[in-house]
Amino acid sequence: MMLKAQTGGWCLIILAIIAGVQLQENERSVQPASEPHVYRPALQPTETAPPIGTYKHVGKSCIKATMGVQYIIIEKKKAWYYNLEPSRVRTGGVLWLQLTFRKKGNIFDVSNLTAHVSPLPVCQGCSNKTYSGVLTNGKLFSAADGQSFKCESENLLLTSPELRIRLVPLQIQAFTLLKGPYGKEVECWADFTKRVIPIILGATVVGLFLIALMTFLFIKDRHREGYDRL
């Protein structure tokens, strides 16, 4: 893994992998004996939860990120999956993910996300193919300086028609990092709605029940008054 800091309020986090879990030797390639074996990601036909890793800037603190990373490849109208294994992250390789952080005033966010993967062919007779994609959005994972952005819900990022990146869960902080835990958490909208909507629905049901009960008691009381007059 390599994290690189830039001047002028910018930071990069680059996750690259040479060989890891679910990587296998490309036996179909013919190479001279003097050259090292080439290992490439083996895509899986079924989706599983990606392992969670924590990544930090090696030198001067700039970025800290805890997340599970899953590559989703769309090939021949079918989805294929590869989970990034944190223990196998290295500099360089056939698979990488780059996040570009930007700081404006007291707010940081991710302005660009770039992904690249060169997996083994997904079918017998299929050709080798490289999948790349870029997502430009200056307001991804935004939080105030000294705070961290946190999201337990899925973040599915469409970098190209053939390549999607799934981040789940995600907690990230840039520029101002304290030793130890993350700064105050900024909750993502998806987590907020998951937490608040059941409360709102519950309050609505209770409110409707109370309205119905009060209406029933009012009508019953009116009928009783009528009988008293007779």
CSV table of C-alpha atoms in Angstrom, one decimal:
chain,number,residue,atom,x,y,z
A,1,MET,CA,0.0,0.0,0.0
A,2,MET,CA,1.1,3.5,-0.7
A,3,LEU,CA,-0.3,6.8,0.6
A,4,LYS,CA,1.0,9.9,-0.9
A,5,ALA,CA,0.5,13.5,0.4
A,6,GLN,CA,0.5,16.5,-1.9
A,7,THR,CA,0.8,20.2,-1.2
A,8,GLY,CA,-2.0,22.7,-1.7
A,9,GLY,CA,-4.7,20.9,0.3
A,10,TRP,CA,-4.6,17.6,-1.6
A,11,CYS,CA,-3.9,14.0,-0.6
A,12,LEU,CA,-3.9,10.7,-2.4
A,13,ILE,CA,-4.6,7.2,-1.1
A,14,ILE,CA,-3.5,4.5,-3.4
A,15,LEU,CA,-4.2,0.8,-2.7
A,16,ALA,CA,-2.4,-1.6,-5.1
A,17,ILE,CA,-2.1,-5.4,-5.0
A,18,ILE,CA,0.3,-7.9,-6.6
A,19,ALA,CA,-0.9,-11.2,-5.1
A,20,GLY,CA,-3.5,-11.9,-2.5
A,21,VAL,CA,-6.4,-14.1,-1.4
A,22,GLN,CA,-8.3,-15.5,-4.3
A,23,LEU,CA,-5.3,-14.8,-6.6
A,24,GLN,CA,-4.1,-17.7,-8.7
A,25,GLU,CA,-1.2,-18.3,-11.1
A,26,ASN,CA,-2.0,-17.5,-14.7
A,27,GLU,CA,-1.0,-20.9,-16.0
A,28,ARG,CA,-2.1,-20.0,-19.5
A,29,SER,CA,0.6,-17.5,-19.9
A,30,VAL,CA,4.0,-18.7,-21.3
A,31,GLN,CA,7.0,-17.0,-19.7
A,32,PRO,CA,10.7,-17.5,-19.7
A,33,ALA,CA,12.0,-19.4,-16.6
A,34,SER,CA,14.0,-16.3,-15.6
A,35,GLU,CA,10.9,-14.1,-15.3
A,36,PRO,CA,8.8,-14.2,-12.1
A,37,HIS,CA,5.3,-15.7,-12.3
A,38,VAL,CA,2.5,-13.4,-13.0
A,39,TYR,CA,-0.4,-13.5,-10.6
A,40,ARG,CA,-3.8,-11.9,-11.4
A,41,PRO,CA,-7.1,-11.5,-9.6
A,42,ALA,CA,-9.5,-14.4,-10.0
A,43,LEU,CA,-13.1,-13.1,-10.2
A,44,GLN,CA,-15.8,-14.9,-8.3
A,45,PRO,CA,-19.4,-15.5,-9.6
A,46,THR,CA,-21.0,-14.9,-6.2
A,47,GLU,CA,-20.9,-11.9,-3.8
A,48,THR,CA,-19.4,-12.1,-0.4
A,49,ALA,CA,-18.7,-9.5,2.3
A,50,PRO,CA,-15.2,-7.9,1.7
A,51,PRO,CA,-12.7,-8.1,4.5
A,52,ILE,CA,-12.1,-4.8,6.4
A,53,GLY,CA,-8.7,-3.2,6.5
A,54,THR,CA,-7.3,0.0,8.0
A,55,TYR,CA,-5.0,2.1,5.8
A,56,LYS,CA,-2.8,5.0,7.0
A,57,HIS,CA,-0.3,7.4,5.5
A,58,VAL,CA,3.1,6.0,6.2
A,59,GLY,CA,5.0,9.2,6.7
A,60,LYS,CA,3.5,12.5,7.8
A,61,SER,CA,-0.1,11.7,8.8
A,62,CYS,CA,-2.5,12.7,6.1
A,63,ILE,CA,-5.1,10.0,5.7
A,64,LYS,CA,-6.7,7.1,7.7
A,65,ALA,CA,-9.3,4.9,6.2
A,66,THR,CA,-11.1,1.8,7.4
A,67,MET,CA,-13.1,0.0,4.8
A,68,GLY,CA,-13.9,-3.2,2.9
A,69,VAL,CA,-13.3,-2.9,-0.9
A,70,GLN,CA,-15.1,-5.0,-3.5
A,71,TYR,CA,-14.6,-4.8,-7.3
A,72,ILE,CA,-17.7,-5.6,-9.3
A,73,ILE,CA,-17.1,-6.4,-13.0
A,74,ILE,CA,-20.0,-6.5,-15.5
A,75,GLU,CA,-19.1,-8.9,-18.3
A,76,LYS,CA,-21.5,-10.4,-20.8
A,77,LYS,CA,-24.4,-9.0,-18.7
A,78,LYS,CA,-23.2,-10.9,-15.6
A,79,ALA,CA,-21.7,-9.6,-12.4
A,80,TRP,CA,-18.3,-10.9,-11.2
A,81,TYR,CA,-16.7,-10.0,-7.8
A,82,TYR,CA,-13.3,-9.6,-6.3
A,83,ASN,CA,-12.7,-8.6,-2.7
A,84,LEU,CA,-9.5,-6.7,-1.8
A,85,GLU,CA,-7.5,-8.5,0.8
A,86,PRO,CA,-5.9,-5.9,3.1
A,87,SER,CA,-3.0,-8.1,4.1
A,88,ARG,CA,-1.9,-8.4,0.5
A,89,VAL,CA,-2.0,-4.7,-0.4
A,90,ARG,CA,1.4,-3.6,-1.8
A,91,THR,CA,2.8,-0.8,-4.1
A,92,GLY,CA,2.2,-1.5,-7.8
A,93,GLY,CA,0.5,-4.4,-9.4
A,94,VAL,CA,-2.4,-5.4,-11.6
A,95,LEU,CA,-5.1,-4.0,-9.3
A,96,TRP,CA,-5.3,-0.6,-7.7
A,97,LEU,CA,-7.7,2.0,-6.2
A,98,GLN,CA,-6.9,5.7,-5.9
A,99,LEU,CA,-8.8,8.2,-3.8
A,100,THR,CA,-8.0,11.9,-4.2
A,101,PHE,CA,-8.8,14.1,-1.2
A,102,ARG,CA,-9.4,17.8,-1.4
A,103,LYS,CA,-9.6,20.3,1.4
A,104,LYS,CA,-11.5,23.6,1.0
A,105,GLY,CA,-11.6,25.8,4.0
A,106,ASN,CA,-12.6,23.6,7.0
A,107,ILE,CA,-14.1,20.8,4.9
A,108,PHE,CA,-12.4,17.8,3.2
A,109,ASP,CA,-13.9,15.4,0.7
A,110,VAL,CA,-13.0,13.0,-2.1
A,111,SER,CA,-12.9,14.7,-5.4
A,112,ASN,CA,-11.9,11.7,-7.6
A,113,LEU,CA,-11.8,8.0,-7.4
A,114,THR,CA,-9.9,5.9,-10.0
A,115,ALA,CA,-9.9,2.1,-10.2
A,116,HIS,CA,-8.0,-0.4,-12.3
A,117,VAL,CA,-8.0,-4.2,-12.4
A,118,SER,CA,-6.6,-6.8,-14.8
A,119,PRO,CA,-8.2,-10.1,-13.8
A,120,LEU,CA,-8.0,-13.6,-15.2
A,121,PRO,CA,-10.5,-14.2,-18.1
A,122,VAL,CA,-14.0,-14.9,-16.7
A,123,CYS,CA,-14.7,-17.8,-19.1
A,124,GLN,CA,-12.9,-20.4,-21.2
A,125,GLY,CA,-11.7,-18.9,-24.4
A,126,CYS,CA,-12.4,-15.3,-23.2
A,127,SER,CA,-9.6,-12.8,-23.9
A,128,ASN,CA,-7.5,-11.0,-21.4
A,129,LYS,CA,-9.1,-7.7,-20.5
A,130,THR,CA,-8.3,-4.7,-18.3
A,131,TYR,CA,-11.1,-2.8,-16.5
A,132,SER,CA,-10.7,0.8,-15.5
A,133,GLY,CA,-12.9,3.6,-14.4
A,134,VAL,CA,-13.0,7.1,-12.9
A,135,LEU,CA,-15.5,8.8,-10.8
A,136,THR,CA,-15.4,12.6,-10.4
A,137,ASN,CA,-17.5,14.0,-7.6
A,138,GLY,CA,-16.1,16.8,-5.4
A,139,LYS,CA,-18.4,16.0,-2.5
A,140,LEU,CA,-17.8,12.3,-1.8
A,141,PHE,CA,-17.4,11.4,1.9
A,142,SER,CA,-17.4,15.0,3.1
A,143,ALA,CA,-16.6,16.0,6.7
A,144,ALA,CA,-15.2,18.9,8.7
A,145,ASP,CA,-11.5,19.1,9.5
A,146,GLY,CA,-10.7,17.0,12.5
A,147,GLN,CA,-13.9,14.8,12.0
A,148,SER,CA,-14.3,11.5,10.3
A,149,PHE,CA,-16.9,10.4,7.7
A,150,LYS,CA,-18.5,7.1,8.6
A,151,CYS,CA,-21.0,4.9,6.7
A,152,GLU,CA,-22.1,1.4,7.7
A,153,SER,CA,-24.3,1.2,4.6
A,154,GLU,CA,-23.1,0.2,1.2
A,155,ASN,CA,-21.4,2.8,-1.0
A,156,LEU,CA,-21.7,1.6,-4.6
A,157,LEU,CA,-19.6,3.7,-6.9
A,158,LEU,CA,-20.1,3.4,-10.7
A,159,THR,CA,-16.7,4.2,-12.2
A,160,SER,CA,-17.6,2.9,-15.7
A,161,PRO,CA,-20.3,0.7,-17.3
A,162,GLU,CA,-18.1,-2.4,-16.6
A,163,LEU,CA,-16.5,-1.5,-13.3
A,164,ARG,CA,-18.1,-0.7,-10.0
A,165,ILE,CA,-16.5,-0.3,-6.6
A,166,ARG,CA,-18.3,-1.3,-3.4
A,167,LEU,CA,-17.1,0.2,-0.1
A,168,VAL,CA,-18.7,-1.3,3.0
A,169,PRO,CA,-18.3,-0.3,5.7
A,170,LEU,CA,-16.4,2.9,5.5
A,171,GLN,CA,-14.8,5.3,7.9
A,172,ILE,CA,-12.3,7.9,6.7
A,173,GLN,CA,-10.5,11.0,7.8
A,174,ALA,CA,-8.0,13.3,6.1
A,175,PHE,CA,-5.5,16.1,6.8
A,176,THR,CA,-6.0,16.5,10.5
A,177,LEU,CA,-5.5,13.2,12.4
A,178,LEU,CA,-5.1,12.6,16.1
A,179,LYS,CA,-3.3,9.7,17.6
A,180,GLY,CA,-5.7,6.8,18.5
A,181,PRO,CA,-9.3,6.7,17.4
A,182,TYR,CA,-11.0,8.7,14.6
A,183,GLY,CA,-12.4,12.2,15.2
A,184,LYS,CA,-16.1,12.9,15.8
A,185,GLU,CA,-18.1,10.9,13.3
A,186,VAL,CA,-20.2,12.4,10.5
A,187,GLU,CA,-23.0,10.0,9.7
A,188,CYS,CA,-23.8,9.3,6.1
A,189,TRP,CA,-27.3,9.9,4.8
A,190,ALA,CA,-28.0,6.2,4.2
A,191,ASP,CA,-27.3,5.4,7.8
A,192,PHE,CA,-29.3,8.4,9.0
A,193,THR,CA,-32.4,7.3,7.1
A,194,LYS,CA,-32.1,3.7,8.3
A,195,ARG,CA,-31.9,4.9,11.9
A,196,VAL,CA,-34.6,7.7,11.6
A,197,ILE,CA,-37.2,6.3,9.3
A,198,PRO,CA,-38.2,3.4,11.7
A,199,ILE,CA,-38.6,6.0,14.4
A,200,ILE,CA,-40.7,8.2,12.2
A,201,LEU,CA,-42.9,5.3,11.1
A,202,GLY,CA,-43.3,4.2,14.7
A,203,ALA,CA,-44.2,7.7,15.8
A,204,THR,CA,-46.7,7.9,12.9
A,205,VAL,CA,-48.4,4.7,13.8
A,206,VAL,CA,-48.7,5.7,17.4
A,207,GLY,CA,-50.0,9.1,16.3
A,208,LEU,CA,-52.7,7.6,14.1
A,209,PHE,CA,-53.7,5.2,16.8
A,210,LEU,CA,-54.1,8.0,19.3
A,211,ILE,CA,-56.1,10.1,16.8
A,212,ALA,CA,-58.4,7.1,16.2
A,213,LEU,CA,-58.7,6.4,19.9
A,214,MET,CA,-59.6,10.1,20.6
A,215,THR,CA,-62.1,10.2,17.8
A,216,PHE,CA,-63.7,7.0,19.1
A,217,LEU,CA,-64.0,8.4,22.6
A,218,PHE,CA,-65.3,11.7,21.3
A,219,ILE,CA,-68.1,10.0,19.3
A,220,LYS,CA,-68.9,7.7,22.2
A,221,ASP,CA,-69.2,10.7,24.5
A,222,ARG,CA,-71.5,12.5,22.1
A,223,HIS,CA,-73.8,9.5,21.9
A,224,ARG,CA,-74.0,9.3,25.7
A,225,GLU,CA,-75.0,13.0,25.9
A,226,GLY,CA,-77.8,12.4,23.5
A,227,TYR,CA,-79.2,9.6,25.5
A,228,ASP,CA,-79.1,11.8,28.7
A,229,ARG,CA,-81.3,14.4,27.1
A,230,LEU,CA,-84.0,11.9,26.2
